[in-house]
Coordinates of C-alpha atoms in Angstrom, one line a residue:
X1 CA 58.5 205.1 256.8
X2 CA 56.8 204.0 253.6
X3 CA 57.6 202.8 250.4
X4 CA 57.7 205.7 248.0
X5 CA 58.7 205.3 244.1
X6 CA 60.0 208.8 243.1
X7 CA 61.0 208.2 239.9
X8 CA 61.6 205.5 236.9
X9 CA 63.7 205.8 233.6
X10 CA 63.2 205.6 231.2
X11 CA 59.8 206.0 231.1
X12 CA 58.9 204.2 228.1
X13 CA 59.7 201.0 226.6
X14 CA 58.9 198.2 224.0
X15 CA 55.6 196.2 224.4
X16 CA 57.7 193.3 223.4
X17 CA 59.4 193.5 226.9
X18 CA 63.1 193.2 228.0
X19 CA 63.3 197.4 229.1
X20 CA 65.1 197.6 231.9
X21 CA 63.9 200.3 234.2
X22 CA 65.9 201.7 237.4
X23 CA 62.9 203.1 240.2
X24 CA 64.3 205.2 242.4
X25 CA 63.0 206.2 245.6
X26 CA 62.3 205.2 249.4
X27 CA 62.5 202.2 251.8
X28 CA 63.4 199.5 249.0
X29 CA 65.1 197.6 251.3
X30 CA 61.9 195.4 252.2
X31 CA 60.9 195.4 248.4
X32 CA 60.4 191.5 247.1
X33 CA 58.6 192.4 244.0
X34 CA 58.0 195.2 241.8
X35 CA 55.0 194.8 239.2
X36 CA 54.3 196.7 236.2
X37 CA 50.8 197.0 235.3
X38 CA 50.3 194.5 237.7
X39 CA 52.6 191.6 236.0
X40 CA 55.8 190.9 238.2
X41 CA 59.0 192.5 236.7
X42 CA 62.1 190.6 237.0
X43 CA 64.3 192.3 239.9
X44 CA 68.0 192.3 238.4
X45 CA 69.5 194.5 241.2
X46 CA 68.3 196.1 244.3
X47 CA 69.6 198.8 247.0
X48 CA 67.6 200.5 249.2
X49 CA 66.8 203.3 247.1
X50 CA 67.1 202.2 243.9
X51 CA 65.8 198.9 242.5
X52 CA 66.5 197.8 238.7
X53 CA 64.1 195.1 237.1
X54 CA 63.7 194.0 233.5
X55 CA 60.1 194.8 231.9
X56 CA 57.6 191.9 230.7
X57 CA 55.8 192.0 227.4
X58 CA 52.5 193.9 228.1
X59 CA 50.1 196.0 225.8
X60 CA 51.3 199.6 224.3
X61 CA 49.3 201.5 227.3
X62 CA 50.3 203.6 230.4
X63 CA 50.5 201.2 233.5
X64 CA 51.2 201.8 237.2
X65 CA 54.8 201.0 238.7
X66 CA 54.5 199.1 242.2
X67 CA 57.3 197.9 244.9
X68 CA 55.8 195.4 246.9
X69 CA 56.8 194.0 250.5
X70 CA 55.7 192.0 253.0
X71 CA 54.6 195.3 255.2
X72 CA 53.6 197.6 252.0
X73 CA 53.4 198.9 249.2
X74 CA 54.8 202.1 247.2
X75 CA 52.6 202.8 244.1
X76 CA 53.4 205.4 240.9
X77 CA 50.3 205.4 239.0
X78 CA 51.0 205.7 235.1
X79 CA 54.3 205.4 235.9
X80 CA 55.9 203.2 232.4
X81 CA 54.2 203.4 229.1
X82 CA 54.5 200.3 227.1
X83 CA 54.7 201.7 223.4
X84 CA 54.7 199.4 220.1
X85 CA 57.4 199.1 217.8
X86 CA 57.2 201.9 215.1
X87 CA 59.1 202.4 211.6
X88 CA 59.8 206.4 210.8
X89 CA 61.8 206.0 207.7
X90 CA 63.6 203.3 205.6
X91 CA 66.4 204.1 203.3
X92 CA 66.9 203.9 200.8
X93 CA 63.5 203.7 200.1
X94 CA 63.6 203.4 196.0
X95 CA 64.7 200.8 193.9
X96 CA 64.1 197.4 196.0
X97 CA 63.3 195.3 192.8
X98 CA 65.2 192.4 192.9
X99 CA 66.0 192.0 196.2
X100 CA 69.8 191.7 198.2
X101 CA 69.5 195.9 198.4
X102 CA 70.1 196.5 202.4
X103 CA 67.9 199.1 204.0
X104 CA 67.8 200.7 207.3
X105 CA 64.5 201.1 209.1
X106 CA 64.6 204.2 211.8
X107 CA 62.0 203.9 214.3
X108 CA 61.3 202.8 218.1
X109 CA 61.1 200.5 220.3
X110 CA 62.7 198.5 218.5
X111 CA 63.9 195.1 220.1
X112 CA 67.2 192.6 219.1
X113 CA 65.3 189.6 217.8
X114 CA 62.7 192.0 215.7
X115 CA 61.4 190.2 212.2
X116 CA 60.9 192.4 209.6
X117 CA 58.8 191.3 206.6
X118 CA 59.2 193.0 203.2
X119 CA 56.5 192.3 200.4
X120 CA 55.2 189.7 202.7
X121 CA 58.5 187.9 202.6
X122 CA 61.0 187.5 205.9
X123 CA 64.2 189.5 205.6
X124 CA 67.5 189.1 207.3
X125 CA 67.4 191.6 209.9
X126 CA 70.1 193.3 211.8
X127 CA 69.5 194.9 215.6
X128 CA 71.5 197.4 215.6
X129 CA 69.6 199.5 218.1
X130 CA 66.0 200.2 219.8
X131 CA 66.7 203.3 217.1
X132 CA 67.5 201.0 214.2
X133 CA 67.3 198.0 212.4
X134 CA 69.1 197.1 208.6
X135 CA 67.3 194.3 206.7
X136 CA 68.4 192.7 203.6
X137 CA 65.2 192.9 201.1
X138 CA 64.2 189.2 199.7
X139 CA 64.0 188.4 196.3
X140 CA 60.4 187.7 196.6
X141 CA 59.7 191.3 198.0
X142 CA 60.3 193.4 195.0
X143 CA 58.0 196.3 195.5
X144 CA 56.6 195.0 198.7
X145 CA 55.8 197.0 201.9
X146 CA 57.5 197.0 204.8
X147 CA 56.1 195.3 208.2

């Protein structure tokens, strides 16, 4: 038999990297890599019908999933969309004069290690989820936008 990729979930992640995506699907026994839009993922745990790997950075796009071995390949075309980190809503979003007011970005995609600027000015930022982030506004960003 073949190697045949059914699924993978999620099916959308960070371009920043670090999503960890289970494929499931056929004769993964033989696998030895598994790239995503052609970069190789890193392989974290591997049966032989599931595989998990860990996602590389890579540009927001739809790319194809691959399980490579030495005798074949299995290929899901579009399989993983990388998607950039977005902010929805921040609150509360008045009154940031000053600075030291804590805010909560909602969004996605978002990734532990994210910087958030505010005004043009770094703020201390919080991962508390790929949902949502809390920053504390700098002094210097009284007013500012956020990035």
């Amino acid at each position: 038999m073949a190697i045949r990729i059914i699924s993978v979930a999620p099916v959308a992640g960070t371009s920043e990297g670090g999503t960890q995506l289970i494929l499931r699907g056929e004769e993964f026994a033989g696998v030895n890599q598994v790239l995503i839009g052609g970069a190789a993922a890193t392989i974290i745990a591997q049966g032989s019908d599931q595989i998990t790997v860990r996602t590389h950075a890579q540009a927001a796009g739809a790319v194809a999933v691959e399980a490579v071995s030495p005798v074949g390949r299995g290929v899901l075309g579009n399989g993983f969309t990388y998607c950039d980190p977005a902010v929805n809503s921040i609150q509360p979003a008045d009154d940031l004069s000053g600075g030291g007011a804590v805010v909560t970005l909602t969004g996605d995609y978002f990734v532990n290690g994210a910087a958030v600027t505010i005004g043009g000015a770094p703020a201390v930022t919080v991962f508390q989820s790929a949902t949502s982030l809390r920053a504390t506004v700098p002094p210097a960003a009284a007013g500012g936008t956020v990035a």
